[in-house]
């Protein structure tokens, strides 16, 4: 059962290109709809969230 759940987990992960595209879309929306402060803080928060997601995918840092 453990192996099948591991396979199922791998099928729902985003590729690196998809992570970048989603990041750019969210950044564009923050810049377009928000003021300077909101866009800056939002993009910094977004960088942290996507960095964790990228690290979980590639296991770069323990």
PDB file of C-alpha atoms in Angstrom:
ATOM      1  CA  UNK A   1       0.000   0.000   0.000  1.00  0.00           C
ATOM      2  CA  UNK A   2       2.910   2.326   0.673  1.00  0.00           C
ATOM      3  CA  UNK A   3       4.258   2.011  -2.877  1.00  0.00           C
ATOM      4  CA  UNK A   4       0.900   2.814  -4.473  1.00  0.00           C
ATOM      5  CA  UNK A   5       0.424   5.922  -2.330  1.00  0.00           C
ATOM      6  CA  UNK A   6       3.937   7.047  -3.270  1.00  0.00           C
ATOM      7  CA  UNK A   7       3.106   6.638  -6.963  1.00  0.00           C
ATOM      8  CA  UNK A   8      -0.129   8.562  -6.497  1.00  0.00           C
ATOM      9  CA  UNK A   9       1.775  11.410  -4.808  1.00  0.00           C
ATOM     10  CA  UNK A  10       4.195  11.772  -7.744  1.00  0.00           C
ATOM     11  CA  UNK A  11       1.403  12.161 -10.312  1.00  0.00           C
ATOM     12  CA  UNK A  12      -0.006  15.321  -8.659  1.00  0.00           C
ATOM     13  CA  UNK A  13       3.223  17.310  -8.319  1.00  0.00           C
ATOM     14  CA  UNK A  14       3.773  20.300 -10.569  1.00  0.00           C
ATOM     15  CA  UNK A  15       6.722  20.351 -12.920  1.00  0.00           C
ATOM     16  CA  UNK A  16       9.326  23.092 -12.601  1.00  0.00           C
ATOM     17  CA  UNK A  17       7.926  24.886 -15.655  1.00  0.00           C
ATOM     18  CA  UNK A  18       4.422  24.806 -14.164  1.00  0.00           C
ATOM     19  CA  UNK A  19       5.733  26.191 -10.864  1.00  0.00           C
ATOM     20  CA  UNK A  20       7.385  29.081 -12.712  1.00  0.00           C
ATOM     21  CA  UNK A  21       4.263  29.821 -14.771  1.00  0.00           C
ATOM     22  CA  UNK A  22       2.035  29.828 -11.674  1.00  0.00           C
ATOM     23  CA  UNK A  23       4.548  32.064  -9.881  1.00  0.00           C
ATOM     24  CA  UNK A  24       4.551  34.548 -12.766  1.00  0.00           C
ATOM     25  CA  UNK A  25       0.740  34.587 -12.967  1.00  0.00           C
ATOM     26  CA  UNK A  26       0.405  35.280  -9.232  1.00  0.00           C
ATOM     27  CA  UNK A  27       3.122  37.947  -9.430  1.00  0.00           C
ATOM     28  CA  UNK A  28       1.372  39.645 -12.331  1.00  0.00           C
ATOM     29  CA  UNK A  29      -1.929  39.657 -10.432  1.00  0.00           C
ATOM     30  CA  UNK A  30      -0.277  41.116  -7.333  1.00  0.00           C
ATOM     31  CA  UNK A  31       1.366  43.879  -9.354  1.00  0.00           C
ATOM     32  CA  UNK A  32      -1.759  44.607 -11.399  1.00  0.00           C
ATOM     33  CA  UNK A  33      -4.329  44.566  -8.590  1.00  0.00           C
ATOM     34  CA  UNK A  34      -2.255  45.709  -5.629  1.00  0.00           C
ATOM     35  CA  UNK A  35      -0.324  48.782  -4.639  1.00  0.00           C
ATOM     36  CA  UNK A  36       3.471  48.819  -4.317  1.00  0.00           C
ATOM     37  CA  UNK A  37       3.557  47.577  -0.714  1.00  0.00           C
ATOM     38  CA  UNK A  38       1.068  44.772  -1.320  1.00  0.00           C
ATOM     39  CA  UNK A  39       2.887  43.641  -4.460  1.00  0.00           C
ATOM     40  CA  UNK A  40       6.294  43.704  -2.753  1.00  0.00           C
ATOM     41  CA  UNK A  41       5.206  41.813   0.364  1.00  0.00           C
ATOM     42  CA  UNK A  42       3.077  39.422  -1.693  1.00  0.00           C
ATOM     43  CA  UNK A  43       5.896  38.565  -4.076  1.00  0.00           C
ATOM     44  CA  UNK A  44       8.317  38.027  -1.171  1.00  0.00           C
ATOM     45  CA  UNK A  45       5.810  35.686   0.468  1.00  0.00           C
ATOM     46  CA  UNK A  46       5.244  33.975  -2.840  1.00  0.00           C
ATOM     47  CA  UNK A  47       9.006  33.467  -3.265  1.00  0.00           C
ATOM     48  CA  UNK A  48       9.189  31.735   0.106  1.00  0.00           C
ATOM     49  CA  UNK A  49       6.227  29.460  -0.656  1.00  0.00           C
ATOM     50  CA  UNK A  50       7.482  28.485  -4.107  1.00  0.00           C
ATOM     51  CA  UNK A  51      11.046  27.999  -2.824  1.00  0.00           C
ATOM     52  CA  UNK A  52       9.721  25.459  -0.306  1.00  0.00           C
ATOM     53  CA  UNK A  53       7.720  23.724  -3.056  1.00  0.00           C
ATOM     54  CA  UNK A  54      10.771  23.606  -5.342  1.00  0.00           C
ATOM     55  CA  UNK A  55      12.931  22.276  -2.517  1.00  0.00           C
ATOM     56  CA  UNK A  56      10.391  19.553  -1.694  1.00  0.00           C
ATOM     57  CA  UNK A  57      10.396  18.490  -5.340  1.00  0.00           C
ATOM     58  CA  UNK A  58      14.183  18.391  -5.766  1.00  0.00           C
ATOM     59  CA  UNK A  59      15.369  17.858  -2.151  1.00  0.00           C
ATOM     60  CA  UNK A  60      18.159  20.448  -2.491  1.00  0.00           C
ATOM     61  CA  UNK A  61      18.316  21.340   1.218  1.00  0.00           C
ATOM     62  CA  UNK A  62      17.603  18.959   4.086  1.00  0.00           C
TER      63      UNK A  62
END
